[in-house]
Amino acid sequence: MNRVVITGAGTINALGHNVPQTLEAMREGQCGIGPLEFRDVDRLAITIGGQVKGFEAEGRFNRQQIALYDRFTQFTLEAAKEAIGQSGLEFVGDLAARSGVVFGTAGGGVSTWDDNYRAVYEEGKNRVHPFVVPKLMNNSAASHVSMEYNLKGPSFTVSTACASSNHAMAQAFMMVRSGMAPAMVTGGSESMLCFGGVKAWEGLRVMSRDACRPFSANRNGMVQGEGAGVFVFEELEHAKKRGAEILAEVIGYSMSSDASDIVMPSKQGAARAISGAMKDAGVNPEQVGYINAHGTGTAANDKTECAAVADAFGPHADNLMISSTKSMHGHLIGGTGAVELLACIMALRDGVIAPTIGYEEPDPECALDAVPNVARETKVEVALSNAFAFGGLNAVLALRKAP
Amino acid sequence: MDIKNTVIGIIAEQAVLEPNDVKMDSTLESLGIDSLGLVESIFAIEEAFDITVPFNANDPSESDFDISSVASIVAGIEKLVKEQS
């Protein structure tokens, strides 16, 4: 089996328009969550989110591109530009033929659906733009990245709600590890912060009106975010041969299904995914120093996740750090695992653990080291990234410091 | 509109029971209504009375809306209908 390393990273999210800005914000424990700004926000009960501000499509893309790029595709293309640029890879010949794109998204072009439903239902129009379908389809981001960078290998989009990005990156990892592809562009994107997108989430009654406070006893729900995270996964020898900078190594993954409830998480399903990722990576629990939690800030997720970690790690659960950066950038739904992987890279490469901000009161049901409010400097050998989706579909990735 | 009978009708439908089987001292748990069923019932109640029910599934006890029994739900809805009409 081949070893798989990350040679490029890119992002845009509420904390920053690129990786350095985002990591700086995570180090500083900054909060990217604030008042939502879009049409009809006054008709919502939930009016906060981790919205990407100062991002104008005009100036980044031409008129024809904007007609085809939903906001989630725009985010993906910007993040892909940063990631592929950093990797230094140019996809030509055999490399292009065998390398592909696997992205995650839960909703795809939600604001395109929203705008066009509004046009036909509310405004009574009988005609919509000819590119509505190619703009809103869940695979449009993957397709546009493949076209932009000449990636002609296996390419598709994975949609497993809040675990979409982790499932996508697991696919990319498997392809590079097995030798199917020398490199894969992977990650995920989401842009649901529009009237219909937030209105749908409001209905579930799990959203906070004031802040995302994972693991804190006074947490009162999740806060949505938006953005994208994109990575270049590359076979180790391929990367070494060309002298590429290696950000971290991906060493394992695991996927599981709770097979129990459409929204309530299961400790067993989560614990199986966590243990499975360590087993696949060939590491002992004691080697894991940091977990980027799913940590949504809902009552149900956080206590279930902590119980799962306690089960999977035994006594070592008390020695490791587990933080939720959703407290800063919000929950990017299908894109969340991709942005959160950056916190794992920062832990492994820079020895900086991103904090869980908004942490106010310890919860006996979440009695782990959540790295409250302030980042911590410490060396970590192995990190995990958890994602547990609605529908009970779980995906956990394991990473190690660059070889 | 008879608030009590409407609320009982909504809860009975959610529990797949006859309205007669829903007693004022029944709890949602005893009727077999889980968290999703509760959220759906509240939605149906909001639609029926055109009111907003302050309920956060993360912390039902803090939501200033008592869901401990059918009687407490009916009382809460009566209060909200009065306040919001």
CSV table of C-alpha atoms in Angstrom, one decimal:
chain,number,residue,atom,x,y,z
A,1,MET,CA,0.0,0.0,0.0
A,2,ASN,CA,1.2,3.5,-0.8
A,3,ARG,CA,1.6,6.2,1.8
A,4,VAL,CA,-0.6,9.3,1.3
A,5,VAL,CA,0.5,12.9,2.2
A,6,ILE,CA,-1.1,16.3,1.9
A,7,THR,CA,0.8,18.6,-0.3
A,8,GLY,CA,-1.7,21.4,-0.7
A,9,ALA,CA,-4.4,23.1,1.3
A,10,GLY,CA,-6.9,25.8,0.5
A,11,THR,CA,-9.9,27.3,2.2
A,12,ILE,CA,-12.4,30.0,2.4
A,13,ASN,CA,-14.7,30.3,5.4
A,14,ALA,CA,-15.9,32.8,8.0
A,15,LEU,CA,-12.5,32.9,9.7
A,16,GLY,CA,-10.5,33.7,6.5
A,17,HIS,CA,-10.3,33.7,2.8
A,18,ASN,CA,-7.2,31.4,2.8
A,19,VAL,CA,-5.4,28.9,5.0
A,20,PRO,CA,-2.9,31.3,6.7
A,21,GLN,CA,-5.8,33.7,7.7
A,22,THR,CA,-7.9,30.8,8.9
A,23,LEU,CA,-5.1,29.2,11.0
A,24,GLU,CA,-4.2,32.6,12.5
A,25,ALA,CA,-7.9,33.1,13.5
A,26,MET,CA,-8.0,29.6,15.0
A,27,ARG,CA,-4.7,30.3,17.0
A,28,GLU,CA,-6.2,33.5,18.3
A,29,GLY,CA,-9.6,31.9,19.1
A,30,GLN,CA,-11.4,34.4,17.0
A,31,CYS,CA,-15.1,34.0,16.3
A,32,GLY,CA,-16.3,34.2,12.7
A,33,ILE,CA,-20.0,33.9,13.7
A,34,GLY,CA,-22.1,37.1,13.5
A,35,PRO,CA,-25.4,38.5,12.2
A,36,LEU,CA,-26.5,37.0,8.9
A,37,GLU,CA,-26.8,39.3,5.9
A,38,PHE,CA,-29.1,38.2,3.1
A,39,ARG,CA,-32.6,38.8,1.7
A,40,ASP,CA,-35.5,38.1,4.1
A,41,VAL,CA,-33.3,37.5,7.1
A,42,ASP,CA,-35.9,39.4,9.1
A,43,ARG,CA,-38.3,36.5,8.6
A,44,LEU,CA,-36.0,34.1,10.3
A,45,ALA,CA,-35.9,33.1,14.0
A,46,ILE,CA,-32.2,32.2,13.7
A,47,THR,CA,-30.2,35.2,12.5
A,48,ILE,CA,-26.6,34.3,13.2
A,49,GLY,CA,-24.1,32.3,11.2
A,50,GLY,CA,-20.5,31.8,10.2
A,51,GLN,CA,-21.0,33.8,6.9
A,52,VAL,CA,-18.2,34.5,4.5
A,53,LYS,CA,-17.9,38.2,4.3
A,54,GLY,CA,-16.2,40.4,1.8
A,55,PHE,CA,-16.4,37.8,-0.9
A,56,GLU,CA,-17.7,39.2,-4.2
A,57,ALA,CA,-18.0,36.9,-7.1
A,58,GLU,CA,-17.6,39.8,-9.5
A,59,GLY,CA,-13.9,40.5,-9.8
A,60,ARG,CA,-13.0,36.8,-9.1
A,61,PHE,CA,-15.1,35.3,-12.0
A,62,ASN,CA,-16.3,36.6,-15.3
A,63,ARG,CA,-20.0,37.0,-16.2
A,64,GLN,CA,-20.2,33.7,-18.0
A,65,GLN,CA,-18.6,31.8,-15.0
A,66,ILE,CA,-20.9,33.5,-12.5
A,67,ALA,CA,-23.9,32.3,-14.6
A,68,LEU,CA,-22.6,28.7,-14.0
A,69,TYR,CA,-21.1,28.9,-10.5
A,70,ASP,CA,-23.3,28.7,-7.4
A,71,ARG,CA,-21.7,30.1,-4.3
A,72,PHE,CA,-20.6,26.7,-3.1
A,73,THR,CA,-18.8,26.2,-6.5
A,74,GLN,CA,-17.2,29.6,-6.2
A,75,PHE,CA,-15.9,28.8,-2.7
A,76,THR,CA,-14.6,25.4,-4.0
A,77,LEU,CA,-12.8,27.0,-6.9
A,78,GLU,CA,-11.1,29.6,-4.7
A,79,ALA,CA,-10.0,27.0,-2.2
A,80,ALA,CA,-8.8,24.7,-5.0
A,81,LYS,CA,-6.7,27.5,-6.5
A,82,GLU,CA,-4.9,27.9,-3.2
A,83,ALA,CA,-4.5,24.1,-2.6
A,84,ILE,CA,-3.3,23.2,-6.0
A,85,GLY,CA,-1.2,26.3,-6.2
A,86,GLN,CA,0.6,25.3,-3.0
A,87,SER,CA,1.1,21.7,-4.1
A,88,GLY,CA,2.9,22.9,-7.3
A,89,LEU,CA,1.3,20.1,-9.2
A,90,GLU,CA,0.6,20.6,-12.9
A,91,PHE,CA,-1.8,18.0,-14.2
A,92,VAL,CA,-0.6,16.8,-17.6
A,93,GLY,CA,-0.2,13.4,-19.3
A,94,ASP,CA,-0.5,10.3,-17.2
A,95,LEU,CA,-0.7,12.4,-13.9
A,96,ALA,CA,-3.8,14.2,-15.3
A,97,ALA,CA,-5.3,11.0,-16.7
A,98,ARG,CA,-5.2,9.2,-13.4
A,99,SER,CA,-5.8,12.0,-10.9
A,100,GLY,CA,-9.3,13.1,-10.0
A,101,VAL,CA,-11.6,15.1,-7.8
A,102,VAL,CA,-13.8,13.9,-4.9
A,103,PHE,CA,-15.7,16.5,-3.0
A,104,GLY,CA,-18.4,16.5,-0.3
A,105,THR,CA,-21.4,18.7,-0.1
A,106,ALA,CA,-24.8,18.2,1.6
A,107,GLY,CA,-26.9,20.6,-0.3
A,108,GLY,CA,-25.0,21.6,-3.4
A,109,GLY,CA,-26.4,24.8,-5.0
A,110,VAL,CA,-28.9,25.6,-2.3
A,111,SER,CA,-29.0,29.4,-3.0
A,112,THR,CA,-29.6,28.6,-6.7
A,113,TRP,CA,-32.6,26.5,-5.7
A,114,ASP,CA,-33.7,29.3,-3.4
A,115,ASP,CA,-33.4,32.1,-5.9
A,116,ASN,CA,-35.2,30.2,-8.6
A,117,TYR,CA,-38.0,28.9,-6.5
A,118,ARG,CA,-38.5,32.5,-5.4
A,119,ALA,CA,-38.6,33.6,-9.0
A,120,VAL,CA,-41.3,31.1,-10.0
A,121,TYR,CA,-43.4,30.8,-6.8
A,122,GLU,CA,-43.1,34.2,-5.2
A,123,GLU,CA,-42.5,36.5,-8.2
A,124,GLY,CA,-44.8,34.4,-10.4
A,125,LYS,CA,-42.2,34.2,-13.2
A,126,ASN,CA,-42.6,31.4,-15.8
A,127,ARG,CA,-39.1,31.3,-17.0
A,128,VAL,CA,-35.7,30.6,-15.3
A,129,HIS,CA,-32.2,30.9,-16.4
A,130,PRO,CA,-31.1,28.1,-18.8
A,131,PHE,CA,-28.2,27.1,-16.5
A,132,VAL,CA,-30.1,26.5,-13.3
A,133,VAL,CA,-29.6,22.7,-13.4
A,134,PRO,CA,-25.8,22.7,-14.1
A,135,LYS,CA,-25.4,25.4,-11.5
A,136,LEU,CA,-27.3,23.7,-8.6
A,137,MET,CA,-26.2,20.1,-9.1
A,138,ASN,CA,-24.2,18.6,-6.3
A,139,ASN,CA,-21.3,17.6,-8.5
A,140,SER,CA,-20.9,21.0,-10.2
A,141,ALA,CA,-18.0,22.0,-7.9
A,142,ALA,CA,-16.1,18.8,-8.6
A,143,SER,CA,-16.7,19.1,-12.3
A,144,HIS,CA,-15.6,22.7,-12.5
A,145,VAL,CA,-12.4,21.9,-10.6
A,146,SER,CA,-11.7,19.0,-12.9
A,147,MET,CA,-12.2,21.2,-15.9
A,148,GLU,CA,-10.1,24.1,-14.5
A,149,TYR,CA,-7.1,21.8,-13.6
A,150,ASN,CA,-7.4,19.1,-16.2
A,151,LEU,CA,-8.1,16.3,-13.7
A,152,LYS,CA,-9.3,13.4,-15.8
A,153,GLY,CA,-9.3,10.5,-13.3
A,154,PRO,CA,-12.0,9.2,-11.0
A,155,SER,CA,-14.2,12.2,-10.0
A,156,PHE,CA,-17.5,12.5,-8.2
A,157,THR,CA,-19.3,14.1,-5.3
A,158,VAL,CA,-20.2,12.4,-2.0
A,159,SER,CA,-23.3,13.6,0.0
A,160,THR,CA,-23.6,12.3,3.5
A,161,ALA,CA,-24.9,15.4,5.3
A,162,CYS,CA,-22.4,16.6,7.9
A,163,ALA,CA,-19.9,13.8,7.2
A,164,SER,CA,-19.8,14.5,3.4
A,165,SER,CA,-16.3,16.0,3.4
A,166,ASN,CA,-14.8,13.2,5.6
A,167,HIS,CA,-16.4,10.6,3.4
A,168,ALA,CA,-15.1,12.3,0.3
A,169,MET,CA,-11.5,12.6,1.7
A,170,ALA,CA,-11.7,8.9,2.8
A,171,GLN,CA,-12.5,8.0,-0.9
A,172,ALA,CA,-9.6,10.1,-2.1
A,173,PHE,CA,-7.3,8.6,0.5
A,174,MET,CA,-8.3,5.1,-0.5
A,175,MET,CA,-7.6,5.8,-4.2
A,176,VAL,CA,-4.1,7.1,-3.6
A,177,ARG,CA,-3.3,4.5,-1.0
A,178,SER,CA,-4.3,1.7,-3.3
A,179,GLY,CA,-2.3,3.1,-6.2
A,180,MET,CA,-5.4,3.9,-8.3
A,181,ALA,CA,-4.5,7.5,-8.4
A,182,PRO,CA,-1.1,9.3,-7.9
A,183,ALA,CA,-2.9,12.4,-6.5
A,184,MET,CA,-6.4,13.4,-5.7
A,185,VAL,CA,-8.0,16.8,-5.1
A,186,THR,CA,-10.5,16.4,-2.3
A,187,GLY,CA,-12.4,18.2,0.5
A,188,GLY,CA,-15.8,19.8,0.4
A,189,SER,CA,-18.0,22.9,0.3
A,190,GLU,CA,-21.3,24.2,1.5
A,191,SER,CA,-23.3,27.4,1.1
A,192,MET,CA,-26.7,27.1,2.8
A,193,LEU,CA,-26.8,30.5,4.3
A,194,CYS,CA,-29.8,31.9,2.4
A,195,PHE,CA,-33.4,32.3,3.5
A,196,GLY,CA,-34.6,28.8,2.5
A,197,GLY,CA,-31.4,27.1,3.8
A,198,VAL,CA,-31.6,28.5,7.2
A,199,LYS,CA,-35.4,28.3,7.4
A,200,ALA,CA,-35.2,24.5,6.8
A,201,TRP,CA,-32.7,24.2,9.7
A,202,GLU,CA,-34.8,26.3,12.0
A,203,GLY,CA,-37.6,23.7,11.7
A,204,LEU,CA,-35.5,21.1,13.6
A,205,ARG,CA,-35.2,23.3,16.6
A,206,VAL,CA,-31.6,22.5,17.2
A,207,MET,CA,-30.1,25.9,16.3
A,208,SER,CA,-28.7,28.4,18.8
A,209,ARG,CA,-29.8,32.0,18.6
A,210,ASP,CA,-26.7,33.3,20.2
A,211,ALA,CA,-23.5,31.2,19.9
A,212,CYS,CA,-22.0,27.8,19.3
A,213,ARG,CA,-20.6,26.5,22.6
A,214,PRO,CA,-19.5,22.9,22.1
A,215,PHE,CA,-19.0,20.8,25.3
A,216,SER,CA,-20.0,23.7,27.5
A,217,ALA,CA,-22.9,22.9,29.9
A,218,ASN,CA,-24.8,25.9,28.8
A,219,ARG,CA,-24.6,25.0,25.1
A,220,ASN,CA,-27.9,25.5,23.3
A,221,GLY,CA,-27.4,24.4,19.7
A,222,MET,CA,-25.6,24.6,16.5
A,223,VAL,CA,-24.7,27.5,14.3
A,224,GLN,CA,-24.4,27.2,10.6
A,225,GLY,CA,-21.4,28.2,8.6
A,226,GLU,CA,-20.4,28.2,5.0
A,227,GLY,CA,-17.2,27.9,2.9
A,228,ALA,CA,-14.9,25.3,1.5
A,229,GLY,CA,-11.8,23.3,2.3
A,230,VAL,CA,-9.7,21.7,-0.5
A,231,PHE,CA,-6.6,19.5,-0.2
A,232,VAL,CA,-4.2,17.7,-2.5
A,233,PHE,CA,-3.7,14.1,-1.4
A,234,GLU,CA,-0.5,12.7,-3.0
A,235,GLU,CA,1.4,9.5,-3.0
A,236,LEU,CA,4.4,10.0,-0.7
A,237,GLU,CA,7.1,8.9,-3.2
A,238,HIS,CA,5.6,11.0,-5.9
A,239,ALA,CA,5.7,14.0,-3.6
A,240,LYS,CA,9.2,13.3,-2.4
A,241,LYS,CA,10.6,12.9,-5.9
A,242,ARG,CA,9.5,16.4,-6.8
A,243,GLY,CA,10.5,17.9,-3.5
A,244,ALA,CA,7.0,19.0,-2.5
A,245,GLU,CA,6.4,20.4,0.9
A,246,ILE,CA,4.4,17.9,3.0
A,247,LEU,CA,1.8,19.4,5.4
A,248,ALA,CA,0.8,16.1,7.0
A,249,GLU,CA,0.4,12.4,6.3
A,250,VAL,CA,-3.1,10.8,6.1
A,251,ILE,CA,-2.7,7.4,7.7
A,252,GLY,CA,-6.2,5.9,8.0
A,253,TYR,CA,-9.9,6.2,8.0
A,254,SER,CA,-13.0,4.4,9.1
A,255,MET,CA,-16.7,4.7,8.1
A,256,SER,CA,-19.7,3.3,10.0
A,257,SER,CA,-23.4,3.5,10.0
A,258,ASP,CA,-25.4,3.7,13.3
A,259,ALA,CA,-28.4,2.0,11.6
A,260,SER,CA,-30.6,3.4,14.4
A,261,ASP,CA,-32.1,6.9,14.1
A,262,ILE,CA,-32.3,9.5,11.4
A,263,VAL,CA,-31.2,12.4,13.6
A,264,MET,CA,-30.2,11.1,17.1
A,265,PRO,CA,-26.5,10.1,17.2
A,266,SER,CA,-25.3,6.8,18.5
A,267,LYS,CA,-22.4,6.3,20.8
A,268,GLN,CA,-21.7,2.8,19.4
A,269,GLY,CA,-21.6,4.0,15.8
A,270,ALA,CA,-19.3,6.9,16.6
A,271,ALA,CA,-17.0,4.7,18.7
A,272,ARG,CA,-16.7,2.1,16.0
A,273,ALA,CA,-15.7,4.7,13.5
A,274,ILE,CA,-13.1,6.2,15.9
A,275,SER,CA,-11.6,2.8,16.8
A,276,GLY,CA,-11.7,1.7,13.2
A,277,ALA,CA,-9.7,4.7,12.1
A,278,MET,CA,-7.0,4.0,14.6
A,279,LYS,CA,-7.0,0.3,13.6
A,280,ASP,CA,-6.8,1.2,9.9
A,281,ALA,CA,-3.9,3.6,10.6
A,282,GLY,CA,-2.1,1.0,12.7
A,283,VAL,CA,-1.8,3.3,15.8
A,284,ASN,CA,-2.5,2.7,19.4
A,285,PRO,CA,-5.0,5.0,21.3
A,286,GLU,CA,-2.0,6.3,23.3
A,287,GLN,CA,-0.4,7.8,20.2
A,288,VAL,CA,-3.4,10.1,19.5
A,289,GLY,CA,-2.9,13.5,21.0
A,290,TYR,CA,-5.7,15.5,19.4
A,291,ILE,CA,-9.1,15.0,18.1
A,292,ASN,CA,-10.9,17.6,16.0
A,293,ALA,CA,-14.4,16.9,17.3
A,294,HIS,CA,-17.6,16.9,15.4
A,295,GLY,CA,-18.7,19.1,18.4
A,296,THR,CA,-21.8,20.7,17.0
A,297,GLY,CA,-22.8,22.4,20.2
A,298,THR,CA,-26.1,20.4,20.4
A,299,ALA,CA,-27.0,18.7,23.6
A,300,ALA,CA,-27.2,15.3,21.9
A,301,ASN,CA,-24.0,15.3,19.8
A,302,ASP,CA,-21.6,16.6,22.3
A,303,LYS,CA,-22.4,14.2,25.1
A,304,THR,CA,-22.7,11.2,22.7
A,305,GLU,CA,-19.4,12.1,21.1
A,306,CYS,CA,-17.6,12.4,24.5
A,307,ALA,CA,-19.0,9.0,25.5
A,308,ALA,CA,-17.8,7.5,22.2
A,309,VAL,CA,-14.3,8.9,22.7
A,310,ALA,CA,-14.3,7.6,26.3
A,311,ASP,CA,-15.3,4.2,25.0
A,312,ALA,CA,-12.8,4.1,22.1
A,313,PHE,CA,-9.8,5.4,24.1
A,314,GLY,CA,-10.4,4.1,27.6
A,315,PRO,CA,-8.2,5.8,30.2
A,316,HIS,CA,-6.3,7.7,27.5
A,317,ALA,CA,-9.4,9.8,26.8
A,318,ASP,CA,-8.4,11.9,29.8
A,319,ASN,CA,-5.0,12.6,28.3
A,320,LEU,CA,-5.9,13.7,24.9
A,321,MET,CA,-7.3,17.1,23.7
A,322,ILE,CA,-10.5,17.4,21.8
A,323,SER,CA,-11.7,20.7,20.4
A,324,SER,CA,-14.5,21.9,18.2
A,325,THR,CA,-13.5,24.7,15.8
A,326,LYS,CA,-17.2,24.9,14.9
A,327,SER,CA,-17.4,27.4,17.8
A,328,MET,CA,-15.4,29.7,15.5
A,329,HIS,CA,-16.4,29.0,11.9
A,330,GLY,CA,-19.8,27.5,12.5
A,331,HIS,CA,-21.0,24.2,11.1
A,332,LEU,CA,-20.2,24.0,7.4
A,333,ILE,CA,-22.5,20.9,7.1
A,334,GLY,CA,-21.1,19.0,4.0
A,335,GLY,CA,-18.0,21.2,4.0
A,336,THR,CA,-17.2,21.0,7.6
A,337,GLY,CA,-14.7,18.1,7.8
A,338,ALA,CA,-12.6,19.8,5.1
A,339,VAL,CA,-12.2,23.1,7.0
A,340,GLU,CA,-11.7,21.2,10.3
A,341,LEU,CA,-8.9,19.1,8.8
A,342,LEU,CA,-6.9,22.4,8.8
A,343,ALA,CA,-7.0,22.3,12.6
A,344,CYS,CA,-5.5,18.8,12.5
A,345,ILE,CA,-2.7,20.0,10.2
A,346,MET,CA,-2.0,22.9,12.5
A,347,ALA,CA,-1.8,20.6,15.5
A,348,LEU,CA,0.6,18.2,13.7
A,349,ARG,CA,2.7,20.7,11.8
A,350,ASP,CA,2.8,23.7,14.0
A,351,GLY,CA,2.1,22.1,17.4
A,352,VAL,CA,-0.8,24.5,18.0
A,353,ILE,CA,-4.1,23.1,19.2
A,354,ALA,CA,-7.1,25.2,18.1
A,355,PRO,CA,-9.4,26.0,21.0
A,356,THR,CA,-13.1,25.4,21.6
A,357,ILE,CA,-14.3,29.0,22.1
A,358,GLY,CA,-17.4,30.1,23.9
A,359,TYR,CA,-16.7,27.5,26.5
A,360,GLU,CA,-18.3,28.8,29.7
A,361,GLU,CA,-19.3,25.9,32.1
A,362,PRO,CA,-17.9,22.4,32.4
A,363,ASP,CA,-20.4,19.7,31.6
A,364,PRO,CA,-20.0,16.4,33.6
A,365,GLU,CA,-21.3,14.6,30.5
A,366,CYS,CA,-18.5,16.1,28.4
A,367,ALA,CA,-15.7,15.6,30.9
A,368,LEU,CA,-12.8,15.7,28.4
A,369,ASP,CA,-10.1,18.3,27.7
A,370,ALA,CA,-11.9,20.6,25.2
A,371,VAL,CA,-9.0,23.1,25.0
A,372,PRO,CA,-11.4,25.8,26.3
A,373,ASN,CA,-11.2,29.3,24.8
A,374,VAL,CA,-7.4,29.5,24.4
A,375,ALA,CA,-5.2,27.7,21.9
A,376,ARG,CA,-2.5,25.5,23.3
A,377,GLU,CA,1.1,24.8,22.2
A,378,THR,CA,2.1,21.2,22.4
A,379,LYS,CA,3.5,18.5,20.2
A,380,VAL,CA,1.1,16.0,18.7
A,381,GLU,CA,2.0,12.8,16.8
A,382,VAL,CA,-1.3,11.6,15.6
A,383,ALA,CA,-4.6,13.5,15.2
A,384,LEU,CA,-8.1,12.3,14.4
A,385,SER,CA,-11.0,14.3,12.7
A,386,ASN,CA,-14.5,13.2,13.5
A,387,ALA,CA,-17.6,13.6,11.5
A,388,PHE,CA,-21.0,12.1,12.5
A,389,ALA,CA,-23.9,12.9,10.1
A,390,PHE,CA,-27.6,13.0,10.4
A,391,GLY,CA,-28.7,9.7,9.1
A,392,GLY,CA,-26.2,8.0,11.4
A,393,LEU,CA,-23.3,8.0,8.8
A,394,ASN,CA,-19.9,8.4,10.4
A,395,ALA,CA,-16.4,9.0,9.0
A,396,VAL,CA,-13.2,9.5,10.9
A,397,LEU,CA,-9.8,10.3,9.4
A,398,ALA,CA,-6.4,9.7,11.1
A,399,LEU,CA,-3.4,11.9,10.3
A,400,ARG,CA,0.2,11.9,11.4
A,401,LYS,CA,2.9,14.5,11.4
A,402,ALA,CA,4.7,14.8,8.0
A,403,PRO,CA,7.4,12.1,7.6
B,1,MET,CA,-61.3,26.9,18.4
B,2,ASP,CA,-61.2,24.5,21.4
B,3,ILE,CA,-57.5,24.6,22.2
B,4,LYS,CA,-57.5,21.6,24.4
B,5,ASN,CA,-59.2,19.3,21.9
B,6,THR,CA,-57.1,20.6,19.0
B,7,VAL,CA,-53.9,20.0,20.9
B,8,ILE,CA,-55.0,16.5,22.0
B,9,GLY,CA,-56.0,15.8,18.4
B,10,ILE,CA,-52.5,16.7,17.2
B,11,ILE,CA,-50.8,14.7,19.9
B,12,ALA,CA,-53.1,11.7,19.3
B,13,GLU,CA,-52.3,11.8,15.6
B,14,GLN,CA,-48.6,11.8,16.3
B,15,ALA,CA,-48.9,8.9,18.7
B,16,VAL,CA,-51.2,7.0,16.4
B,17,LEU,CA,-53.9,6.8,19.1
B,18,GLU,CA,-57.5,7.8,19.4
B,19,PRO,CA,-58.0,11.2,21.0
B,20,ASN,CA,-59.8,9.4,23.9
B,21,ASP,CA,-56.6,7.5,24.7
B,22,VAL,CA,-54.7,10.7,25.3
B,23,LYS,CA,-55.2,11.8,28.9
B,24,MET,CA,-54.4,15.1,30.4
B,25,ASP,CA,-51.9,13.4,32.8
B,26,SER,CA,-50.2,11.5,29.9
B,27,THR,CA,-46.6,12.2,29.3
B,28,LEU,CA,-45.2,12.3,25.7
B,29,GLU,CA,-42.9,9.4,26.7
B,30,SER,CA,-45.9,7.3,27.9
B,31,LEU,CA,-47.6,8.1,24.5
B,32,GLY,CA,-44.5,6.9,22.7
B,33,ILE,CA,-43.6,10.3,21.2
B,34,ASP,CA,-39.9,10.8,20.7
B,35,SER,CA,-37.9,14.0,20.1
B,36,LEU,CA,-38.7,14.0,16.4
B,37,GLY,CA,-42.4,13.4,17.2
B,38,LEU,CA,-42.3,16.3,19.7
B,39,VAL,CA,-40.8,18.7,17.2
B,40,GLU,CA,-43.4,17.7,14.6
B,41,SER,CA,-46.2,18.1,17.1
B,42,ILE,CA,-45.0,21.6,18.0
B,43,PHE,CA,-44.9,22.5,14.3
B,44,ALA,CA,-48.5,21.2,13.9
B,45,ILE,CA,-49.6,23.2,16.9
B,46,GLU,CA,-47.9,26.4,15.6
B,47,GLU,CA,-49.7,25.9,12.3
B,48,ALA,CA,-53.1,25.2,13.8
B,49,PHE,CA,-53.1,28.3,16.0
B,50,ASP,CA,-50.7,30.5,14.0
B,51,ILE,CA,-48.5,31.1,17.0
B,52,THR,CA,-44.7,30.7,17.7
B,53,VAL,CA,-43.8,28.2,20.4
B,54,PRO,CA,-40.5,29.0,22.0
B,55,PHE,CA,-38.9,25.5,22.1
B,56,ASN,CA,-35.3,24.5,21.7
B,57,ALA,CA,-34.7,20.8,21.5
B,58,ASN,CA,-31.3,21.2,23.0
B,59,ASP,CA,-32.7,22.2,26.3
B,60,PRO,CA,-36.5,21.7,26.6
B,61,SER,CA,-36.4,22.6,30.3
B,62,GLU,CA,-35.1,26.1,29.6
B,63,SER,CA,-37.5,26.8,26.8
B,64,ASP,CA,-40.2,28.5,29.0
B,65,PHE,CA,-42.6,25.9,27.5
B,66,ASP,CA,-43.4,23.0,29.8
B,67,ILE,CA,-43.7,19.7,27.9
B,68,SER,CA,-43.9,17.4,31.0
B,69,SER,CA,-47.5,16.4,30.4
B,70,VAL,CA,-50.4,16.9,28.0
B,71,ALA,CA,-52.0,19.2,30.6
B,72,SER,CA,-48.9,21.4,30.8
B,73,ILE,CA,-48.7,21.6,27.0
B,74,VAL,CA,-52.3,22.6,26.7
B,75,ALA,CA,-51.8,25.2,29.4
B,76,GLY,CA,-48.7,26.5,27.6
B,77,ILE,CA,-50.6,26.8,24.3
B,78,GLU,CA,-53.6,28.5,25.9
B,79,LYS,CA,-51.2,31.1,27.3
B,80,LEU,CA,-49.4,31.6,24.0
B,81,VAL,CA,-52.6,31.9,22.0
B,82,LYS,CA,-53.8,34.6,24.5
B,83,GLU,CA,-50.5,36.4,24.3
B,84,GLN,CA,-50.0,36.2,20.5
B,85,SER,CA,-53.6,36.8,19.3
